[in-house]
Amino acid sequence: RNILEQWKKEDWFQNLKNEWKNEEHMYKEKNDKLQENILNEEEKHSIVSQKDIWRKWISKQANLIDIFNKEDWFKSMVYAQDKEKDNYHINEYNNVTVTTETQLKNEKPNHEYSRSKGIIQKFMVQIHMMVLEECIKEEIIKQKELCIDNFIEDIHTQNNYDEKRNVPQCNTDNFNVLKYDEIHTSKNK
């Protein structure tokens, strides 16, 4: 997990996260246009639509495996993971009955290839899940900030309303205003 956390600081991870956000945004825009045409309502973002977007995006990311396989850091990660004895908790060689030496030679590269492929798939799933996790965290933070801003705005609005309500009203009924003629005659006297 520590290695995965370090990946979050890498440029490729940020690029992948931005690609996911763009994919999600494009999907929402398409869906919003459809919703406007059909129901003329806002789309409610649900887990089902999130899964749908996720599946489509992952299928587009297949070329990422090829790119990562060429990177030295990824090769070293796969190699290190492959060397861990308890990676899959199964030692398949103990369960294989081999009758000839050539079968053993053929089985070993196939096993190593499928083990390496499994590790790569595991890493790719972890990478993409981290991207999704980070985006969800950012969205939650954004929603919290928006909620707090709205709450503060409501409090401010309420305070302004209360201040206006507490301003004493002038009662002009008991106020005698002299007319111009009365003022003028009182000066001449």
mmCIF file of C-alpha atoms in Angstrom:
data_model
loop_
_atom_site.group_PDB
_atom_site.id
_atom_site.type_symbol
_atom_site.label_atom_id
_atom_site.label_comp_id
_atom_site.label_asym_id
_atom_site.label_seq_id
_atom_site.Cartn_x
_atom_site.Cartn_y
_atom_site.Cartn_z
ATOM 1 C CA ARG A 1 0.000 0.000 0.000
ATOM 2 C CA ASN A 2 2.902 2.375 0.692
ATOM 3 C CA ILE A 3 4.146 1.944 -2.851
ATOM 4 C CA LEU A 4 0.663 2.639 -4.142
ATOM 5 C CA GLU A 5 0.519 5.808 -2.057
ATOM 6 C CA GLN A 6 3.800 6.955 -3.618
ATOM 7 C CA TRP A 7 2.276 6.557 -7.074
ATOM 8 C CA LYS A 8 -0.245 9.278 -6.300
ATOM 9 C CA LYS A 9 2.538 11.835 -6.614
ATOM 10 C CA GLU A 10 3.625 10.658 -10.064
ATOM 11 C CA ASP A 11 2.709 12.598 -13.218
ATOM 12 C CA TRP A 12 1.286 9.523 -14.942
ATOM 13 C CA PHE A 13 -1.086 9.003 -11.999
ATOM 14 C CA GLN A 14 -2.293 12.601 -12.174
ATOM 15 C CA ASN A 15 -2.753 12.236 -15.945
ATOM 16 C CA LEU A 16 -4.736 9.050 -15.427
ATOM 17 C CA LYS A 17 -6.878 10.758 -12.814
ATOM 18 C CA ASN A 18 -7.526 13.679 -15.175
ATOM 19 C CA GLU A 19 -8.468 11.241 -17.949
ATOM 20 C CA TRP A 20 -10.985 9.626 -15.601
ATOM 21 C CA LYS A 21 -12.477 12.992 -14.667
ATOM 22 C CA ASN A 22 -12.742 13.940 -18.343
ATOM 23 C CA GLU A 23 -14.378 10.613 -19.175
ATOM 24 C CA GLU A 24 -16.854 11.021 -16.349
ATOM 25 C CA HIS A 25 -17.560 14.624 -17.371
ATOM 26 C CA MET A 26 -18.136 13.672 -21.031
ATOM 27 C CA TYR A 27 -20.464 10.882 -19.978
ATOM 28 C CA LYS A 28 -22.419 13.221 -17.708
ATOM 29 C CA GLU A 29 -22.731 15.800 -20.502
ATOM 30 C CA LYS A 30 -24.078 13.186 -22.911
ATOM 31 C CA ASN A 31 -26.446 11.913 -20.271
ATOM 32 C CA ASP A 32 -27.562 15.427 -19.358
ATOM 33 C CA LYS A 33 -28.418 16.157 -22.978
ATOM 34 C CA LEU A 34 -30.419 12.945 -23.179
ATOM 35 C CA GLN A 35 -32.148 13.711 -19.916
ATOM 36 C CA GLU A 36 -33.037 17.212 -21.068
ATOM 37 C CA ASN A 37 -34.575 15.809 -24.213
ATOM 38 C CA ILE A 38 -36.485 13.061 -22.446
ATOM 39 C CA LEU A 39 -37.454 14.361 -19.018
ATOM 40 C CA ASN A 40 -36.118 17.893 -18.966
ATOM 41 C CA GLU A 41 -34.699 17.116 -15.516
ATOM 42 C CA GLU A 42 -31.278 17.031 -13.944
ATOM 43 C CA GLU A 43 -29.567 13.646 -13.935
ATOM 44 C CA LYS A 44 -29.071 12.066 -10.563
ATOM 45 C CA HIS A 45 -25.605 10.598 -10.404
ATOM 46 C CA SER A 46 -25.940 7.067 -9.059
ATOM 47 C CA ILE A 47 -23.688 4.130 -8.361
ATOM 48 C CA VAL A 48 -25.081 2.305 -11.393
ATOM 49 C CA SER A 49 -24.116 5.076 -13.786
ATOM 50 C CA GLN A 50 -20.735 5.346 -12.042
ATOM 51 C CA LYS A 51 -20.123 1.632 -12.677
ATOM 52 C CA ASP A 52 -21.142 2.027 -16.301
ATOM 53 C CA ILE A 53 -18.759 4.935 -16.831
ATOM 54 C CA TRP A 54 -16.042 2.990 -15.018
ATOM 55 C CA ARG A 55 -16.420 -0.122 -17.225
ATOM 56 C CA LYS A 56 -16.258 1.901 -20.421
ATOM 57 C CA TRP A 57 -13.229 3.848 -19.238
ATOM 58 C CA ILE A 58 -11.344 0.710 -18.138
ATOM 59 C CA SER A 59 -11.928 -0.886 -21.527
ATOM 60 C CA LYS A 60 -10.343 2.186 -23.126
ATOM 61 C CA GLN A 61 -7.327 1.836 -20.824
ATOM 62 C CA ALA A 62 -6.093 -1.485 -22.263
ATOM 63 C CA ASN A 63 -3.206 0.247 -24.031
ATOM 64 C CA LEU A 64 -2.021 1.506 -20.647
ATOM 65 C CA ILE A 65 -0.825 -2.004 -19.789
ATOM 66 C CA ASP A 66 1.483 -1.987 -22.802
ATOM 67 C CA ILE A 67 2.827 1.448 -21.879
ATOM 68 C CA PHE A 68 3.437 0.454 -18.259
ATOM 69 C CA ASN A 69 5.104 -2.826 -19.261
ATOM 70 C CA LYS A 70 7.806 -0.777 -20.974
ATOM 71 C CA GLU A 71 8.475 1.334 -17.871
ATOM 72 C CA ASP A 72 11.350 0.266 -15.616
ATOM 73 C CA TRP A 73 9.546 1.187 -12.408
ATOM 74 C CA PHE A 74 6.629 -1.046 -13.365
ATOM 75 C CA LYS A 75 8.905 -3.947 -14.299
ATOM 76 C CA SER A 76 10.652 -3.662 -10.945
ATOM 77 C CA MET A 77 7.283 -3.641 -9.146
ATOM 78 C CA VAL A 78 6.148 -6.771 -10.981
ATOM 79 C CA TYR A 79 9.488 -8.447 -10.283
ATOM 80 C CA ALA A 80 9.358 -7.570 -6.576
ATOM 81 C CA GLN A 81 5.777 -8.775 -6.297
ATOM 82 C CA ASP A 82 6.631 -11.963 -8.192
ATOM 83 C CA LYS A 83 9.390 -12.743 -5.688
ATOM 84 C CA GLU A 84 7.015 -12.638 -2.753
ATOM 85 C CA LYS A 85 6.336 -16.214 -1.699
ATOM 86 C CA ASP A 86 2.821 -15.675 -0.395
ATOM 87 C CA ASN A 87 1.588 -13.674 -3.345
ATOM 88 C CA TYR A 88 -1.220 -16.058 -4.205
ATOM 89 C CA HIS A 89 -0.920 -18.422 -1.204
ATOM 90 C CA ILE A 90 -0.725 -21.369 -3.601
ATOM 91 C CA ASN A 91 2.301 -23.228 -4.795
ATOM 92 C CA GLU A 92 1.012 -24.720 -7.994
ATOM 93 C CA TYR A 93 4.116 -26.847 -8.550
ATOM 94 C CA ASN A 94 3.205 -29.079 -5.622
ATOM 95 C CA ASN A 95 -0.098 -29.986 -7.243
ATOM 96 C CA VAL A 96 1.223 -30.707 -10.724
ATOM 97 C CA THR A 97 2.118 -34.234 -11.697
ATOM 98 C CA VAL A 98 4.647 -34.138 -14.478
ATOM 99 C CA THR A 99 5.611 -37.285 -16.341
ATOM 100 C CA THR A 100 8.477 -36.011 -18.447
ATOM 101 C CA GLU A 101 11.211 -33.464 -18.113
ATOM 102 C CA THR A 102 10.056 -31.581 -21.247
ATOM 103 C CA GLN A 103 6.594 -31.145 -19.771
ATOM 104 C CA LEU A 104 8.184 -29.616 -16.691
ATOM 105 C CA LYS A 105 10.164 -27.187 -18.854
ATOM 106 C CA ASN A 106 6.991 -26.231 -20.741
ATOM 107 C CA GLU A 107 4.889 -25.880 -17.587
ATOM 108 C CA LYS A 108 7.351 -23.604 -15.783
ATOM 109 C CA PRO A 109 7.404 -20.768 -18.391
ATOM 110 C CA ASN A 110 3.599 -20.971 -18.743
ATOM 111 C CA HIS A 111 3.207 -20.742 -14.988
ATOM 112 C CA GLU A 112 5.641 -17.818 -14.765
ATOM 113 C CA TYR A 113 3.881 -16.028 -17.624
ATOM 114 C CA SER A 114 0.424 -16.461 -16.107
ATOM 115 C CA ARG A 115 1.727 -15.515 -12.654
ATOM 116 C CA SER A 116 3.336 -12.367 -14.096
ATOM 117 C CA LYS A 117 0.167 -11.594 -16.034
ATOM 118 C CA GLY A 118 -1.872 -11.969 -12.843
ATOM 119 C CA ILE A 119 0.435 -9.596 -10.998
ATOM 120 C CA ILE A 120 0.177 -7.034 -13.801
ATOM 121 C CA GLN A 121 -3.603 -7.293 -13.760
ATOM 122 C CA LYS A 122 -3.591 -6.906 -9.993
ATOM 123 C CA PHE A 123 -1.453 -3.760 -10.255
ATOM 124 C CA MET A 124 -3.620 -2.303 -12.986
ATOM 125 C CA VAL A 125 -6.749 -2.855 -10.920
ATOM 126 C CA GLN A 126 -5.075 -1.260 -7.904
ATOM 127 C CA ILE A 127 -3.912 1.722 -9.943
ATOM 128 C CA HIS A 128 -7.334 2.332 -11.449
ATOM 129 C CA MET A 129 -9.069 1.853 -8.113
ATOM 130 C CA MET A 130 -6.717 4.412 -6.568
ATOM 131 C CA VAL A 131 -7.641 6.845 -9.324
ATOM 132 C CA LEU A 132 -11.321 6.314 -8.606
ATOM 133 C CA GLU A 133 -10.734 6.577 -4.857
ATOM 134 C CA GLU A 134 -8.832 9.856 -5.204
ATOM 135 C CA CYS A 135 -11.503 11.336 -7.464
ATOM 136 C CA ILE A 136 -14.232 10.329 -5.025
ATOM 137 C CA LYS A 137 -12.279 11.891 -2.146
ATOM 138 C CA GLU A 138 -11.875 15.111 -4.124
ATOM 139 C CA GLU A 139 -15.581 15.122 -4.975
ATOM 140 C CA ILE A 140 -16.518 14.609 -1.320
ATOM 141 C CA ILE A 141 -14.239 17.468 -0.269
ATOM 142 C CA LYS A 142 -15.713 19.661 -3.003
ATOM 143 C CA GLN A 143 -19.270 18.818 -1.891
ATOM 144 C CA LYS A 144 -18.413 19.501 1.758
ATOM 145 C CA GLU A 145 -16.911 22.871 0.857
ATOM 146 C CA LEU A 146 -19.972 23.715 -1.218
ATOM 147 C CA CYS A 147 -22.262 22.692 1.619
ATOM 148 C CA ILE A 148 -20.293 24.768 4.117
ATOM 149 C CA ASP A 149 -20.317 27.751 1.757
ATOM 150 C CA ASN A 150 -24.086 27.444 1.349
ATOM 151 C CA PHE A 151 -24.532 27.157 5.097
ATOM 152 C CA ILE A 152 -22.399 30.255 5.704
ATOM 153 C CA GLU A 153 -24.343 32.129 3.028
ATOM 154 C CA ASP A 154 -27.622 31.099 4.684
ATOM 155 C CA ILE A 155 -26.371 32.308 8.057
ATOM 156 C CA HIS A 156 -25.224 35.582 6.529
ATOM 157 C CA THR A 157 -28.563 36.048 4.796
ATOM 158 C CA GLN A 158 -30.424 35.226 8.004
ATOM 159 C CA ASN A 159 -28.304 37.714 9.973
ATOM 160 C CA ASN A 160 -28.970 40.440 7.412
ATOM 161 C CA TYR A 161 -32.673 39.690 7.574
ATOM 162 C CA ASP A 162 -32.626 39.830 11.379
ATOM 163 C CA GLU A 163 -30.766 43.157 11.346
ATOM 164 C CA LYS A 164 -33.299 44.666 8.971
ATOM 165 C CA ARG A 165 -36.112 43.380 11.100
ATOM 166 C CA ASN A 166 -34.628 44.840 14.297
ATOM 167 C CA VAL A 167 -34.134 48.343 12.919
ATOM 168 C CA PRO A 168 -36.644 50.531 14.763
ATOM 169 C CA GLN A 169 -39.278 51.914 12.520
ATOM 170 C CA CYS A 170 -39.953 55.623 12.748
ATOM 171 C CA ASN A 171 -43.478 56.392 13.663
ATOM 172 C CA THR A 172 -44.444 59.512 11.751
ATOM 173 C CA ASP A 173 -47.977 59.700 13.078
ATOM 174 C CA ASN A 174 -47.000 61.668 16.182
ATOM 175 C CA PHE A 175 -44.556 63.822 14.331
ATOM 176 C CA ASN A 176 -45.689 67.394 13.776
ATOM 177 C CA VAL A 177 -44.150 68.898 10.734
ATOM 178 C CA LEU A 178 -44.633 72.580 10.396
ATOM 179 C CA LYS A 179 -45.734 73.892 7.093
ATOM 180 C CA TYR A 180 -43.732 76.492 5.253
ATOM 181 C CA ASP A 181 -46.123 79.281 6.108
ATOM 182 C CA GLU A 182 -45.992 78.487 9.803
ATOM 183 C CA ILE A 183 -42.196 78.462 9.803
ATOM 184 C CA HIS A 184 -42.024 81.729 7.883
ATOM 185 C CA THR A 185 -44.476 83.528 10.158
ATOM 186 C CA SER A 186 -42.771 82.331 13.304
ATOM 187 C CA LYS A 187 -39.491 83.873 12.141
ATOM 188 C CA ASN A 188 -41.040 87.238 11.462
ATOM 189 C CA LYS A 189 -42.581 87.559 14.873
#
